[in-house]
Coordinates of C-alpha atoms (C1' of nucleotides) in Angstrom, one line a residue:
Chain A
M1 CA 17.2 68.8 -78.4
D2 CA 14.5 67.8 -81.0
E3 CA 11.1 68.9 -79.4
K4 CA 9.8 65.0 -80.1
F5 CA 11.2 64.4 -77.1
E6 CA 10.0 67.1 -74.8
S7 CA 6.9 64.7 -74.2
Y8 CA 9.5 62.2 -72.2
F9 CA 10.6 65.0 -69.6
K10 CA 7.7 64.9 -67.6
A11 CA 8.4 62.1 -64.9
A12 CA 9.8 62.3 -61.8
V13 CA 11.9 59.5 -59.7
S14 CA 12.0 59.1 -56.0
V15 CA 13.9 56.7 -53.8
D16 CA 12.7 54.6 -50.9
N17 CA 14.6 53.2 -48.4
V18 CA 14.1 49.9 -46.4
V19 CA 15.8 50.2 -43.5
F20 CA 16.6 47.3 -41.5
G21 CA 17.5 47.1 -37.8
F22 CA 17.9 44.3 -35.1
D23 CA 17.4 43.5 -31.5
H24 CA 17.3 40.9 -29.2
T25 CA 13.1 40.7 -30.3
G26 CA 13.9 40.3 -34.0
L27 CA 14.2 42.2 -37.1
K28 CA 12.9 45.5 -37.6
V29 CA 11.8 48.0 -40.1
L30 CA 12.1 51.9 -39.9
L31 CA 8.8 53.3 -41.1
I32 CA 7.8 57.3 -41.1
Y33 CA 4.7 58.8 -40.2
R34 CA 4.1 61.1 -43.2
G35 CA 3.5 64.7 -42.6
A36 CA 2.8 65.7 -46.1
D37 CA 0.7 64.7 -49.1
P38 CA -0.2 62.4 -50.7
Y39 CA -0.8 60.0 -48.0
R40 CA -0.3 62.4 -45.0
N41 CA -0.7 60.7 -41.7
C42 CA 0.4 57.3 -42.9
W43 CA 3.0 55.1 -42.1
A44 CA 5.5 54.5 -45.0
L45 CA 9.1 53.8 -46.1
P46 CA 11.3 56.8 -45.7
G47 CA 12.0 58.5 -48.9
D48 CA 12.1 61.6 -51.5
L49 CA 11.6 62.7 -54.9
I50 CA 14.8 63.4 -56.4
S51 CA 15.7 66.9 -57.3
L52 CA 17.0 67.4 -61.0
D53 CA 20.5 68.3 -60.0
T54 CA 21.3 65.7 -57.5
N55 CA 22.8 62.2 -58.5
L56 CA 20.7 59.0 -57.6
I57 CA 23.0 57.8 -54.9
D58 CA 23.5 60.8 -53.5
S59 CA 19.7 61.1 -53.0
A60 CA 19.2 58.0 -51.1
E61 CA 21.8 58.7 -48.7
K62 CA 20.8 62.1 -47.9
V63 CA 17.2 60.5 -47.2
L64 CA 18.7 58.2 -44.9
Q65 CA 21.6 60.7 -43.6
D66 CA 18.1 63.3 -42.6
L67 CA 16.4 60.4 -40.7
T68 CA 19.0 58.9 -38.6
G69 CA 22.1 61.1 -38.5
L70 CA 24.3 58.9 -39.9
E71 CA 27.2 58.8 -42.5
E72 CA 28.4 55.8 -43.0
I73 CA 25.7 53.2 -43.4
Y74 CA 25.6 50.0 -45.2
M75 CA 23.1 50.6 -48.5
E76 CA 22.5 48.8 -51.7
Q77 CA 20.1 49.6 -54.4
I78 CA 17.7 46.7 -54.9
H79 CA 15.1 47.4 -57.3
T80 CA 13.1 50.2 -59.5
F81 CA 9.3 50.2 -59.4
G82 CA 7.7 51.9 -62.3
K83 CA 4.2 50.9 -62.6
V84 CA 2.2 53.7 -64.5
D85 CA -0.2 54.6 -61.8
R86 CA 2.0 54.0 -58.6
H87 CA 1.4 57.9 -57.8
P88 CA -1.2 60.0 -57.7
Y89 CA 0.5 62.9 -58.4
G90 CA 1.7 61.7 -61.9
R91 CA 4.6 59.4 -63.6
V92 CA 6.9 58.7 -60.6
F93 CA 9.4 56.0 -60.7
T94 CA 11.2 54.8 -57.6
V95 CA 14.2 53.4 -57.0
A96 CA 14.5 51.2 -53.6
Y97 CA 17.4 50.8 -51.6
F98 CA 18.0 48.6 -48.4
A99 CA 20.3 49.9 -45.4
L100 CA 21.1 48.3 -42.7
I101 CA 21.7 50.0 -39.4
K102 CA 23.2 49.7 -35.8
I103 CA 20.0 50.0 -33.9
D104 CA 21.5 51.0 -30.5
D105 CA 23.4 53.3 -31.9
Y106 CA 21.4 56.0 -33.3
H107 CA 18.6 58.0 -32.1
L108 CA 16.2 58.8 -34.9
H109 CA 15.8 62.2 -36.1
P110 CA 12.1 62.7 -37.8
S111 CA 12.7 65.2 -40.8
S112 CA 11.2 67.9 -42.5
W113 CA 8.9 65.4 -44.2
A114 CA 8.2 63.1 -41.8
E115 CA 6.0 63.7 -38.5
E116 CA 7.6 60.6 -36.5
A117 CA 9.7 57.6 -37.6
A118 CA 9.5 54.0 -35.5
W119 CA 10.8 50.7 -35.8
F120 CA 8.1 48.1 -36.9
P121 CA 8.8 44.4 -36.2
I122 CA 9.2 42.8 -39.7
S123 CA 6.2 40.5 -39.1
E124 CA 4.1 43.3 -37.9
I125 CA 4.3 45.8 -40.8
P126 CA 0.9 47.9 -41.5
D127 CA -0.7 48.5 -44.7
L128 CA 1.3 50.7 -46.7
P129 CA 0.7 53.6 -49.3
F130 CA 2.1 53.4 -53.0
D131 CA 3.7 49.9 -53.5
H132 CA 5.5 50.1 -50.4
N133 CA 4.7 47.0 -49.1
E134 CA 5.7 45.5 -52.4
I135 CA 8.9 47.2 -52.2
L136 CA 9.5 46.0 -48.5
S137 CA 8.6 42.2 -49.4
Y138 CA 11.2 42.4 -52.2
A139 CA 13.6 43.9 -49.8
K140 CA 13.4 41.5 -47.4
D141 CA 13.9 38.8 -50.0
Q142 CA 17.2 40.6 -51.3
L143 CA 18.2 40.6 -47.6
K144 CA 17.5 37.2 -47.2
S145 CA 19.9 36.1 -50.0
K146 CA 22.0 38.4 -50.0
I147 CA 23.3 37.6 -46.2
R148 CA 23.6 33.9 -46.7
R149 CA 26.7 35.0 -49.4
Q150 CA 28.3 38.0 -48.1
P151 CA 29.3 39.0 -44.1
I152 CA 26.8 41.5 -44.2
G153 CA 25.1 40.6 -40.8
F154 CA 27.5 42.6 -38.9
E155 CA 26.2 45.5 -40.0
L156 CA 23.2 45.5 -37.7
L157 CA 25.2 44.1 -34.8
P158 CA 26.8 46.3 -32.4
K159 CA 30.7 46.7 -32.8
H160 CA 31.2 43.8 -30.2
F161 CA 28.6 40.9 -30.0
T162 CA 28.2 37.4 -28.7
L163 CA 28.2 34.6 -31.1
T164 CA 24.8 33.8 -29.6
E165 CA 23.4 37.3 -30.8
L166 CA 25.1 36.7 -34.3
Q167 CA 23.4 33.2 -34.5
T168 CA 19.9 34.6 -33.5
L169 CA 20.5 36.8 -36.2
Y170 CA 20.9 34.8 -38.8
E171 CA 18.1 32.7 -37.8
S172 CA 16.0 35.7 -37.7
I173 CA 16.5 36.5 -41.2
L174 CA 16.9 33.2 -42.9
E175 CA 13.7 32.0 -40.8
T176 CA 15.8 29.0 -40.0
E177 CA 17.7 27.3 -37.0
F178 CA 21.3 26.2 -36.6
D179 CA 22.6 23.5 -34.6
V180 CA 25.1 25.7 -31.9
R181 CA 27.9 23.8 -32.5
N182 CA 28.0 23.6 -35.9
F183 CA 27.0 27.3 -36.5
R184 CA 29.9 28.2 -34.3
K185 CA 32.6 26.3 -35.7
K186 CA 31.6 27.5 -39.7
I187 CA 31.5 31.0 -38.5
L188 CA 35.1 31.1 -36.7
S189 CA 36.7 29.1 -39.3
M190 CA 36.0 31.7 -42.0
D191 CA 38.2 33.6 -39.7
F192 CA 37.0 37.0 -40.0
I193 CA 35.4 37.6 -36.5
T194 CA 38.2 38.2 -33.8
D195 CA 37.8 37.4 -29.8
T196 CA 38.0 40.9 -28.5
G197 CA 39.2 39.2 -25.1
L198 CA 35.9 41.1 -23.5
K199 CA 32.8 39.6 -21.8
Q200 CA 29.2 40.6 -21.6
T201 CA 28.7 42.6 -18.3
S202 CA 25.3 42.9 -16.5
V203 CA 24.0 39.4 -17.3
T204 CA 22.8 37.2 -14.8
H205 CA 24.4 34.1 -16.1
R206 CA 27.6 33.0 -17.5
P207 CA 28.7 35.8 -19.7
A208 CA 29.4 35.4 -23.1
K209 CA 32.8 36.3 -24.9
L210 CA 32.4 39.5 -27.3
Y211 CA 33.6 39.5 -30.6
K212 CA 34.3 41.8 -33.5
Y213 CA 34.1 41.9 -37.2
N214 CA 37.3 42.1 -39.4
A215 CA 36.0 43.9 -42.6
K216 CA 39.8 43.9 -43.8
R217 CA 40.0 40.4 -43.4
Y218 CA 37.2 39.7 -45.4
S219 CA 38.5 42.3 -48.2
N220 CA 41.6 40.3 -48.3
L221 CA 39.5 37.0 -48.9
I222 CA 37.2 37.6 -51.9
N223 CA 40.4 38.3 -54.0
T224 CA 41.1 34.5 -53.4
G225 CA 38.0 33.2 -54.4
F226 CA 36.8 32.7 -51.1
A227 CA 32.9 32.5 -50.8
F228 CA 31.1 33.1 -47.7
D229 CA 28.2 30.9 -47.6
L230 CA 25.8 30.1 -44.7
Chain B
M1 CA -1.4 68.6 -56.4
D2 CA 0.7 71.3 -54.8
E3 CA 2.4 73.5 -57.3
K4 CA 5.8 73.2 -55.2
F5 CA 6.1 69.3 -56.7
E6 CA 6.2 70.8 -60.4
S7 CA 9.9 70.9 -60.5
Y8 CA 10.3 67.5 -60.0
F9 CA 8.2 65.9 -63.0
K10 CA 10.8 67.3 -65.2
A11 CA 12.8 63.8 -65.7
A12 CA 12.7 60.8 -68.3
V13 CA 13.5 57.5 -67.6
S14 CA 14.9 55.2 -70.2
V15 CA 15.6 51.1 -70.3
D16 CA 18.5 49.8 -71.7
N17 CA 18.9 46.2 -72.6
V18 CA 22.3 44.0 -72.2
V19 CA 21.1 41.1 -74.2
F20 CA 23.5 38.4 -74.2
G21 CA 24.0 35.7 -76.7
F22 CA 26.5 32.4 -77.0
D23 CA 27.9 30.3 -79.4
H24 CA 30.8 28.1 -80.1
T25 CA 33.1 31.0 -80.3
G26 CA 32.1 32.7 -76.9
L27 CA 29.8 35.0 -75.0
K28 CA 28.4 38.0 -77.4
V29 CA 26.2 41.2 -76.7
L30 CA 24.3 42.3 -78.8
L31 CA 24.8 45.8 -79.8
I32 CA 22.8 48.3 -82.1
Y33 CA 23.9 51.4 -84.2
R34 CA 22.1 54.3 -83.3
G35 CA 20.2 56.1 -86.1
A36 CA 19.3 59.1 -84.3
D37 CA 20.6 61.8 -82.2
P38 CA 22.2 62.2 -79.7
Y39 CA 25.4 59.9 -80.5
R40 CA 23.8 59.3 -83.7
N41 CA 26.3 56.9 -85.8
C42 CA 27.6 55.0 -82.5
W43 CA 27.4 51.4 -81.5
A44 CA 25.2 51.6 -78.1
L45 CA 23.2 49.3 -76.2
P46 CA 19.6 48.7 -77.0
G47 CA 17.2 50.9 -75.3
D48 CA 14.8 53.6 -75.4
L49 CA 12.8 56.1 -73.6
I50 CA 9.8 55.2 -71.9
S51 CA 6.8 57.0 -72.6
L52 CA 4.6 58.3 -69.5
D53 CA 1.8 55.9 -70.4
T54 CA 3.8 52.5 -70.8
N55 CA 4.9 50.4 -67.4
L56 CA 8.6 50.0 -66.7
I57 CA 8.6 46.3 -67.6
D58 CA 6.7 46.6 -70.6
S59 CA 9.0 49.3 -72.0
A60 CA 12.1 47.0 -71.5
E61 CA 10.1 44.0 -73.0
K62 CA 8.8 45.9 -75.9
V63 CA 12.7 47.4 -76.7
L64 CA 13.9 43.4 -77.1
Q65 CA 10.8 42.5 -78.9
D66 CA 11.3 45.0 -81.2
L67 CA 15.0 44.5 -82.0
T68 CA 14.7 40.6 -82.1
G69 CA 10.9 39.9 -82.7
L70 CA 10.7 37.5 -79.8
E71 CA 8.2 37.1 -77.3
E72 CA 9.6 34.9 -74.2
I73 CA 12.7 35.9 -73.2
Y74 CA 14.6 35.5 -70.0
M75 CA 15.1 39.3 -68.7
E76 CA 16.0 40.2 -65.7
Q77 CA 16.1 44.5 -64.0
I78 CA 19.6 44.7 -63.0
H79 CA 20.6 48.5 -61.7
T80 CA 19.2 51.8 -62.0
F81 CA 21.9 54.7 -63.4
G82 CA 21.0 58.1 -62.3
K83 CA 24.3 60.6 -62.4
V84 CA 23.3 64.0 -63.3
D85 CA 25.0 64.5 -66.5
R86 CA 25.0 61.1 -67.8
H87 CA 22.7 62.4 -70.9
P88 CA 23.2 65.4 -73.0
Y89 CA 19.4 66.4 -73.5
G90 CA 18.4 66.7 -69.7
R91 CA 18.2 64.2 -66.5
V92 CA 18.0 60.8 -67.8
F93 CA 17.6 57.9 -65.7
T94 CA 17.9 54.6 -67.1
V95 CA 16.9 51.2 -65.7
A96 CA 19.2 48.5 -67.1
Y97 CA 18.2 44.9 -67.7
F98 CA 20.1 41.7 -68.8
A99 CA 18.2 39.1 -71.3
L100 CA 19.8 36.1 -72.3
I101 CA 18.7 34.9 -75.8
K102 CA 19.0 31.9 -78.1
I103 CA 21.4 33.4 -80.6
D104 CA 21.0 30.7 -83.0
D105 CA 17.1 31.2 -83.3
Y106 CA 16.9 34.7 -84.0
H107 CA 17.2 36.7 -86.8
L108 CA 17.6 40.5 -85.8
H109 CA 15.3 43.2 -86.8
P110 CA 17.1 46.8 -86.8
S111 CA 14.2 48.9 -85.5
S112 CA 13.3 52.7 -86.5
W113 CA 16.0 53.7 -83.7
A114 CA 18.7 51.4 -85.1
E115 CA 20.4 51.3 -88.6
E116 CA 22.4 47.7 -87.8
A117 CA 22.5 45.2 -84.8
A118 CA 25.3 42.9 -84.4
W119 CA 26.8 40.5 -82.4
F120 CA 30.0 41.8 -80.3
P121 CA 32.4 39.3 -78.7
I122 CA 32.3 40.2 -74.8
S123 CA 36.2 40.7 -75.0
E124 CA 35.9 43.6 -78.1
I125 CA 33.3 45.8 -76.9
P126 CA 34.0 49.2 -78.5
D127 CA 33.8 52.9 -76.5
L128 CA 30.0 52.9 -76.1
P129 CA 28.1 56.4 -75.7
F130 CA 26.4 57.5 -72.4
D131 CA 27.6 55.6 -69.4
H132 CA 27.2 52.2 -71.5
N133 CA 30.5 50.8 -70.6
E134 CA 29.6 50.9 -67.2
I135 CA 26.1 49.4 -67.7
L136 CA 27.6 46.7 -69.4
S137 CA 30.4 45.7 -67.0
Y138 CA 28.0 45.9 -64.6
A139 CA 25.7 43.3 -65.9
K140 CA 28.5 41.2 -66.9
D141 CA 29.2 40.8 -63.2
Q142 CA 25.8 40.3 -62.7
L143 CA 25.5 37.1 -65.2
K144 CA 28.6 35.7 -63.7
S145 CA 27.2 35.7 -60.2
K146 CA 23.7 34.8 -61.1
I147 CA 24.6 31.8 -63.6
R148 CA 26.2 30.2 -60.4
R149 CA 23.3 30.1 -58.1
Q150 CA 20.5 29.5 -60.9
P151 CA 20.3 27.1 -64.0
I152 CA 19.9 30.3 -66.4
G153 CA 22.6 29.2 -68.7
F154 CA 20.0 27.0 -70.7
E155 CA 18.4 30.3 -72.1
L156 CA 21.6 30.7 -73.9
L157 CA 21.6 27.4 -75.6
P158 CA 19.4 25.7 -78.0
K159 CA 16.4 23.6 -77.1
H160 CA 19.2 20.3 -77.5
F161 CA 22.6 20.6 -76.3
T162 CA 25.2 18.5 -75.3
L163 CA 27.3 18.3 -72.2
T164 CA 30.5 20.1 -73.8
E165 CA 28.4 22.8 -74.9
L166 CA 26.8 23.3 -71.6
Q167 CA 30.2 23.4 -70.2
T168 CA 32.2 25.5 -72.7
L169 CA 29.0 27.8 -71.6
Y170 CA 29.9 27.7 -68.1
E171 CA 33.4 28.1 -68.6
S172 CA 33.2 31.0 -70.7
I173 CA 31.1 33.1 -68.3
L174 CA 32.6 32.1 -65.3
E175 CA 35.9 32.4 -66.6
T176 CA 37.4 29.2 -65.3
E177 CA 37.7 25.4 -66.4
F178 CA 36.0 22.4 -65.1
D179 CA 37.2 18.8 -65.0
V180 CA 35.1 17.0 -67.4
R181 CA 34.1 14.2 -65.2
N182 CA 33.2 16.2 -62.4
F183 CA 31.5 18.9 -64.1
R184 CA 29.0 16.0 -65.5
K185 CA 28.6 14.6 -62.8
K186 CA 27.4 17.6 -60.7
I187 CA 25.2 18.7 -63.6
L188 CA 23.5 15.1 -64.0
S189 CA 22.9 14.9 -60.1
M190 CA 21.0 17.9 -60.1
D191 CA 18.6 16.0 -62.2
F192 CA 17.0 19.0 -64.1
I193 CA 18.6 18.3 -67.7
T194 CA 17.0 15.0 -69.7
D195 CA 18.9 12.8 -72.0
T196 CA 16.5 13.0 -75.3
G197 CA 17.7 10.2 -76.8
L198 CA 19.2 12.2 -79.9
K199 CA 22.5 12.7 -81.2
Q200 CA 24.6 15.1 -82.6
T201 CA 24.7 14.8 -86.7
S202 CA 27.1 16.1 -89.0
V203 CA 30.0 16.0 -86.6
T204 CA 33.3 14.4 -88.1
H205 CA 33.8 12.6 -84.9
R206 CA 31.9 10.6 -82.2
P207 CA 28.7 12.3 -81.9
A208 CA 27.3 13.6 -78.5
K209 CA 24.0 12.7 -76.7
L210 CA 21.8 15.7 -77.0
Y211 CA 20.0 17.1 -73.6
K212 CA 17.1 18.9 -72.7
Y213 CA 16.4 21.6 -70.0
N214 CA 13.6 20.3 -67.8
A215 CA 12.2 23.8 -66.4
K216 CA 9.5 22.2 -64.5
R217 CA 11.7 20.0 -62.5
Y218 CA 13.9 23.0 -61.1
S219 CA 10.7 24.7 -60.2
N220 CA 9.6 21.6 -58.2
L221 CA 13.0 21.5 -56.5
I222 CA 13.4 25.1 -55.5
N223 CA 10.3 24.9 -52.7
T224 CA 12.4 22.3 -51.4
G225 CA 15.2 24.2 -50.4
F226 CA 17.5 23.0 -53.3
A227 CA 20.2 25.1 -54.3
F228 CA 21.8 25.5 -57.5
D229 CA 25.1 25.8 -56.9
L230 CA 28.0 25.6 -59.4
Chain C
dT1 C1' 39.0 -2.7 -94.4
dT2 C1' 42.2 -1.0 -91.7
dT3 C1' 44.5 3.1 -89.3
dA4 C1' 44.6 7.9 -87.9
dA5 C1' 42.3 11.3 -85.8
dT6 C1' 39.1 13.5 -82.8
dT7 C1' 36.1 14.4 -79.4
dA8 C1' 32.7 11.3 -76.2
dT9 C1' 32.0 9.2 -72.2
dT10 C1' 32.7 6.9 -67.4
dG11 C1' 35.2 5.1 -62.4
dT12 C1' 37.6 5.7 -58.2
dA13 C1' 40.1 6.6 -54.5
dT14 C1' 40.8 10.8 -51.0
dT15 C1' 40.1 14.9 -49.0
dT16 C1' 37.2 18.3 -47.4
dT17 C1' 32.6 19.8 -45.6
dT18 C1' 28.6 19.0 -43.5
dT19 C1' 25.7 17.1 -40.5
dA20 C1' 23.8 14.9 -36.1
dC21 C1' 24.4 14.7 -31.6
dA22 C1' 24.8 16.1 -25.6
dA23 C1' 28.0 16.7 -22.0
dT24 C1' 30.9 20.2 -19.0
dA25 C1' 31.8 25.5 -17.6
dT26 C1' 30.8 29.9 -15.7
dA27 C1' 28.5 33.4 -14.1
dT28 C1' 24.4 35.1 -10.9
dT29 C1' 20.9 34.5 -7.3
dC30 C1' 18.9 32.6 -3.3
Chain D
dG1 C1' 26.5 26.1 -1.8
dA2 C1' 22.5 24.9 -4.3
dA3 C1' 19.4 26.2 -8.1
dT4 C1' 19.2 28.5 -12.1
dA5 C1' 20.6 30.1 -16.7
dT6 C1' 23.2 30.5 -20.8
dA7 C1' 28.2 29.5 -22.9
dT8 C1' 31.3 26.6 -24.7
dT9 C1' 33.3 22.6 -26.4
dG10 C1' 34.6 17.5 -29.6
dT11 C1' 33.8 13.3 -32.1
dA12 C1' 31.8 10.2 -35.4
dA13 C1' 29.1 9.3 -39.6
dA14 C1' 27.7 11.0 -44.1
dA15 C1' 28.1 13.8 -48.0
dA16 C1' 30.1 16.6 -51.4
dA17 C1' 33.9 17.8 -53.7
dT18 C1' 38.7 17.2 -55.7
dA19 C1' 42.1 14.8 -58.2
dC20 C1' 42.8 11.9 -61.9
dA21 C1' 43.1 8.9 -67.2
dA22 C1' 41.4 4.9 -69.8
dT23 C1' 38.2 3.5 -73.0
dA24 C1' 34.4 4.3 -76.8
dA25 C1' 32.0 6.0 -81.0
dT26 C1' 32.3 8.1 -84.8
dT27 C1' 34.6 9.7 -89.7
dA28 C1' 38.5 10.3 -92.9
dA29 C1' 42.3 8.6 -95.0
dA30 C1' 45.4 5.4 -96.3

DNA sequence: TTTAATTATTGTATTTTTTACAATATATTC
DNA sequence: GAATATATTGTAAAAAATACAATAATTAAA
């Protein structure tokens, strides 16, 4: 390599994950309490610098896996942020991902770089270090536009869910309301959720039917020009 | 800074642009003939390593500006590629952008790092160095899905264009055909192209009306929940 | 000047999708 | 069994998408 290239090889790259979860109180984001400098003792997005011997996507997955213990998580790269002064230690580009997880299924494992991890309601996010508020805002927009066109909402719900839960999920993320009858008609006509035959238990009123998502049916459909649109 | 961070600051980041153009023969991509190592004397995507003192977006714009002499180009970040061994000189992440330009308006300026620049039909792209074929394929998919939902096709056409040109553009990119009557009805009902009152000249048949895109009308509409969908 | 050739422009009927709207059903608790 | 709470379902009207072909305007040739 020509030595004129040397000056370029002085940057670092990190990944930052915007992890969304959902429960009956609404949409949540997972933040960690930083245990190391810079910005020690601040709430921030979970992320890490990338080792030179690790592929980008593997780094992003590892951060999430360390944090949640999960293997199969829905993840998607959303944007790369690269302002000159976004990191106090030098030139650090960061590649942002969003991830969707089933909030009930997992106990969080704070990892080496995080003293604590917690879910924050999407409307109560504190000031975050770096450009993390900007990243989060970007991720929210992406989630909103993505969920309208692909059946990814199911990644946020338990395996079995009620139609009311599904509707509440869509209403929270899209910040709108749907007519109960029209929503059900549309979702059911798309034909990739299935009645499990089961019903809710331990509710103090008429129990709702439990449905499950049929990912296979969707992957069959996309090749037919089918478009999910809500 | 703690010295344990030093090992991370040895990466480089580049930008690579997928520049689309359109003429009556179809969709084109702009490639440059590399005049410098690595991969000297190969056709490749126009791109460059990022100086540590330049913002990410500024780097991407500069590459395009050097190449085309243009100031206002439609650009959008699409994805970041970061496999460990994608660059022979070391760890180089690359941030890919796609850009849309009006092919007729500009004469290309080969720049310091490019001996030559040329338009290649989208279906006749040669083998490219690095992971540039993968990047290009990604960009094509993005363009396809983006153009269906946002009126960005106009960035590829001259200021004044005919409805037939517009339809051909959409048909090339989406690889489909539309009924002439239905296409016109839909486009015109969306109400952001305007009849200029002008007509084609120097054609050997009935001249078509010339239209122009009204960007302001679109930006007014998006706040009303209006959705462009073709 | 008429005719041929070429592309531009336009309308309507049918089907499908979206929208608006409220009554009935099923469970628990008191 | 009455009260309470949520789940479930249908229909009519409006809007949008689709399928389909005849007429108009220009140039070139005869």
